[in-house]
Coordinates of N, CA, C and O in Angstrom, one line a residue:
M192 N 5.1 6.9 16.0 CA 5.1 8.0 15.0 C 3.7 8.1 14.4 O 3.3 7.2 13.6
T193 N 3.0 9.1 14.7 CA 1.6 9.2 14.2 C 1.4 10.5 13.4 O 0.7 10.5 12.5
D194 N 2.1 11.5 13.8 CA 2.0 12.8 13.1 C 2.8 12.8 11.8 O 3.9 12.4 11.8
A195 N 2.2 13.4 10.8 CA 2.9 13.4 9.5 C 4.2 14.2 9.5 O 5.2 13.8 8.9
K196 N 4.1 15.3 10.2 CA 5.3 16.1 10.3 C 6.4 15.4 11.0 O 7.6 15.4 10.6
D197 N 6.1 14.7 12.1 CA 7.1 14.0 12.9 C 7.6 12.8 12.1 O 8.8 12.5 12.1
L198 N 6.8 12.2 11.3 CA 7.2 11.1 10.5 C 8.2 11.6 9.4 O 9.2 10.9 9.1
A199 N 7.9 12.7 8.8 CA 8.8 13.2 7.7 C 10.1 13.6 8.3 O 11.2 13.3 7.7
E200 N 10.1 14.2 9.5 CA 11.4 14.6 10.2 C 12.2 13.3 10.5 O 13.4 13.3 10.4
S201 N 11.5 12.3 11.0 CA 12.1 11.1 11.4 C 12.7 10.4 10.2 O 13.8 9.8 10.2
A202 N 12.0 10.4 9.0 CA 12.5 9.8 7.8 C 13.8 10.4 7.3 O 14.7 9.8 6.7
A203 N 14.0 11.7 7.6 CA 15.2 12.4 7.2 C 16.3 12.4 8.3 O 17.4 13.0 8.1
S204 N 16.1 11.7 9.4 CA 17.0 11.7 10.5 C 18.4 11.1 10.1 O 18.4 10.1 9.3
A205 N 19.4 11.6 10.6 CA 20.8 11.0 10.4 C 21.0 9.7 11.3 O 21.9 9.0 11.1
D206 N 20.1 9.6 12.3 CA 20.1 8.4 13.2 C 19.5 7.2 12.5 O 18.2 7.3 12.2
P207 N 20.2 6.2 12.1 CA 19.6 5.0 11.4 C 18.4 4.4 12.2 O 17.5 4.0 11.5
S208 N 18.5 4.3 13.5 CA 17.4 3.7 14.2 C 16.1 4.5 14.0 O 15.0 3.9 13.7
T209 N 16.2 5.8 14.1 CA 15.0 6.7 13.9 C 14.6 6.6 12.4 O 13.4 6.5 12.1
G210 N 15.5 6.7 11.5 CA 15.2 6.6 10.1 C 14.5 5.3 9.7 O 13.6 5.3 8.9
L211 N 15.0 4.2 10.2 CA 14.5 2.9 9.9 C 13.1 2.7 10.4 O 12.2 2.1 9.8
R212 N 12.9 3.2 11.6 CA 11.5 3.1 12.2 C 10.5 3.9 11.4 O 9.4 3.5 11.1
A213 N 11.0 5.1 10.9 CA 10.2 5.9 10.0 C 9.9 5.1 8.7 O 8.7 5.2 8.2
A214 N 10.9 4.5 8.1 CA 10.7 3.7 6.9 C 9.7 2.6 7.1 O 8.8 2.4 6.2
L215 N 9.7 1.9 8.2 CA 8.8 0.9 8.6 C 7.4 1.5 8.6 O 6.4 0.9 8.1
A216 N 7.2 2.6 9.3 CA 5.9 3.2 9.4 C 5.4 3.6 8.1 O 4.2 3.5 7.8
L217 N 6.2 4.2 7.2 CA 5.8 4.6 5.9 C 5.4 3.3 5.1 O 4.4 3.4 4.3
R218 N 6.1 2.2 5.2 CA 5.8 1.0 4.4 C 4.4 0.5 4.9 O 3.6 0.1 4.1
R219 N 4.2 0.5 6.2 CA 2.9 0.0 6.7 C 1.8 0.9 6.2 O 0.7 0.4 5.9
L220 N 2.0 2.2 6.2 CA 1.0 3.2 5.7 C 0.7 2.9 4.2 O -0.4 2.9 3.8
A221 N 1.8 2.8 3.5 CA 1.6 2.5 2.0 C 0.9 1.2 1.7 O 0.0 1.2 0.9
D222 N 1.2 0.2 2.5 CA 0.5 -1.1 2.3 C -1.0 -1.0 2.7 O -1.8 -1.5 1.9
S223 N -1.3 -0.3 3.7 CA -2.7 -0.1 4.1 C -3.4 0.7 3.1 O -4.6 0.4 2.8
L224 N -2.8 1.8 2.6 CA -3.5 2.6 1.6 C -3.7 1.8 0.3 O -4.8 1.9 -0.3
E225 N -2.7 1.0 -0.1 CA -2.9 0.2 -1.3 C -4.0 -0.8 -1.2 O -4.9 -0.9 -2.0
R226 N -4.1 -1.5 0.0 CA -5.1 -2.4 0.2 C -6.5 -1.8 0.2 O -7.4 -2.2 -0.5
L227 N -6.6 -0.6 0.8 CA -7.9 0.1 0.9 C -8.3 0.5 -0.6 O -9.5 0.3 -0.9
Q228 N -7.4 0.9 -1.4 CA -7.8 1.4 -2.7 C -8.0 0.2 -3.7 O -8.8 0.3 -4.6
V229 N -7.4 -0.9 -3.5 CA -7.7 -2.1 -4.3 C -9.1 -2.5 -4.0 O -9.9 -2.8 -4.9
V230 N -9.4 -2.6 -2.7 CA -10.8 -3.0 -2.3 C -11.8 -2.0 -2.9 O -12.8 -2.4 -3.5
N231 N -11.5 -0.7 -2.8 CA -12.3 0.3 -3.4 C -12.5 0.2 -4.9 O -13.7 0.2 -5.4
A232 N -11.4 -0.1 -5.6 CA -11.5 -0.3 -7.0 C -12.4 -1.5 -7.4 O -13.2 -1.4 -8.3
R233 N -12.2 -2.6 -6.7 CA -13.0 -3.8 -7.0 C -14.4 -3.6 -6.7 O -15.3 -4.0 -7.5
R234 N -14.7 -2.9 -5.6 CA -16.2 -2.5 -5.3 C -16.8 -1.7 -6.4 O -18.0 -1.7 -6.6
Q235 N -16.0 -0.9 -7.1 CA -16.5 0.0 -8.2 C -16.4 -0.7 -9.5 O -16.6 -0.1 -10.6
G236 N -16.1 -2.0 -9.5 CA -16.1 -2.7 -10.8 C -14.8 -2.8 -11.6 O -14.9 -3.3 -12.7
W237 N -13.7 -2.3 -11.0 CA -12.5 -2.4 -11.8 C -12.1 -3.8 -12.0 O -12.2 -4.6 -11.1
A238 N -11.5 -4.1 -13.1 CA -10.9 -5.4 -13.4 C -9.5 -5.5 -12.7 O -8.9 -4.5 -12.5
W239 N -9.1 -6.8 -12.5 CA -7.8 -6.9 -11.9 C -6.7 -6.3 -12.8 O -5.7 -5.8 -12.3
Q240 N -6.9 -6.4 -14.1 CA -5.9 -5.8 -15.0 C -5.8 -4.3 -14.9 O -4.7 -3.7 -14.9
E241 N -6.9 -3.6 -14.7 CA -6.9 -2.2 -14.5 C -6.2 -1.8 -13.2 O -5.4 -0.8 -13.2
I242 N -6.4 -2.6 -12.2 CA -5.7 -2.3 -10.9 C -4.2 -2.5 -11.1 O -3.4 -1.7 -10.6
A243 N -3.9 -3.6 -11.7 CA -2.5 -4.0 -11.9 C -1.8 -2.9 -12.7 O -0.7 -2.5 -12.4
D244 N -2.4 -2.4 -13.8 CA -1.9 -1.3 -14.6 C -1.6 -0.1 -13.7 O -0.6 0.5 -13.9
A245 N -2.6 0.3 -12.9 CA -2.4 1.5 -12.0 C -1.3 1.3 -11.1 O -0.6 2.3 -10.7
L246 N -1.0 0.1 -10.6 CA 0.0 -0.2 -9.6 C 1.3 -0.6 -10.3 O 2.3 -0.8 -9.6
E247 N 1.3 -0.7 -11.6 CA 2.5 -1.1 -12.4 C 3.1 -2.4 -11.9 O 4.3 -2.6 -11.7
V248 N 2.1 -3.4 -11.8 CA 2.5 -4.8 -11.5 C 1.7 -5.7 -12.4 O 0.8 -5.2 -13.1
S249 N 2.0 -7.0 -12.4 CA 1.2 -7.9 -13.2 C -0.2 -8.1 -12.6 O -0.4 -8.0 -11.4
R250 N -1.1 -8.5 -13.5 CA -2.5 -8.9 -13.0 C -2.4 -10.0 -12.0 O -3.1 -10.0 -11.0
Q251 N -1.5 -11.0 -12.3 CA -1.4 -12.1 -11.4 C -0.9 -11.7 -10.0 O -1.3 -12.3 -9.0
A252 N 0.1 -10.8 -10.0 CA 0.6 -10.3 -8.7 C -0.5 -9.7 -7.8 O -0.6 -10.0 -6.6
V253 N -1.2 -8.8 -8.4 CA -2.2 -8.1 -7.6 C -3.4 -9.0 -7.2 O -3.9 -8.9 -6.1
H254 N -3.7 -9.9 -8.1 CA -4.8 -10.9 -7.8 C -4.3 -11.8 -6.7 O -5.1 -12.0 -5.7
K255 N -3.1 -12.3 -6.7 CA -2.6 -13.2 -5.7 C -2.6 -12.5 -4.3 O -2.9 -13.1 -3.3
K256 N -2.2 -11.2 -4.4 CA -2.0 -10.5 -3.1 C -3.4 -10.1 -2.5 O -3.5 -10.1 -1.2
Y257 N -4.4 -9.8 -3.3 CA -5.6 -9.3 -2.7 C -6.9 -10.1 -3.0 O -8.0 -9.7 -2.4
A258 N -6.9 -11.1 -3.8 CA -8.2 -11.8 -4.1 C -8.9 -12.3 -2.9 O -10.1 -12.3 -2.8
K259 N -8.2 -12.8 -1.9 CA -8.8 -13.4 -0.8 C -9.4 -12.4 0.1 O -10.2 -12.7 1.0
E260 N -9.2 -11.1 -0.1 CA -9.7 -10.0 0.7 C -11.1 -9.5 0.1 O -11.7 -8.7 0.7
M261 N -11.4 -10.1 -1.0 CA -12.7 -9.6 -1.7 C -13.9 -10.4 -1.2 O -13.9 -11.5 -0.8

């Protein structure tokens, strides 16, 4: 699933196999986007607390998840 339209259609599928594959693809996309933007924010000088606030998680959670990628 690479095309956004196909992914959206698959996510709405009545077939659980298709819908679950779409959910997995969306989760992977969201994780990748989050990682990219956390790295971007840190490069622009954002504090861990600012990133945590934007993601609505604790500072400790975001730091634990991404600190080793910096």
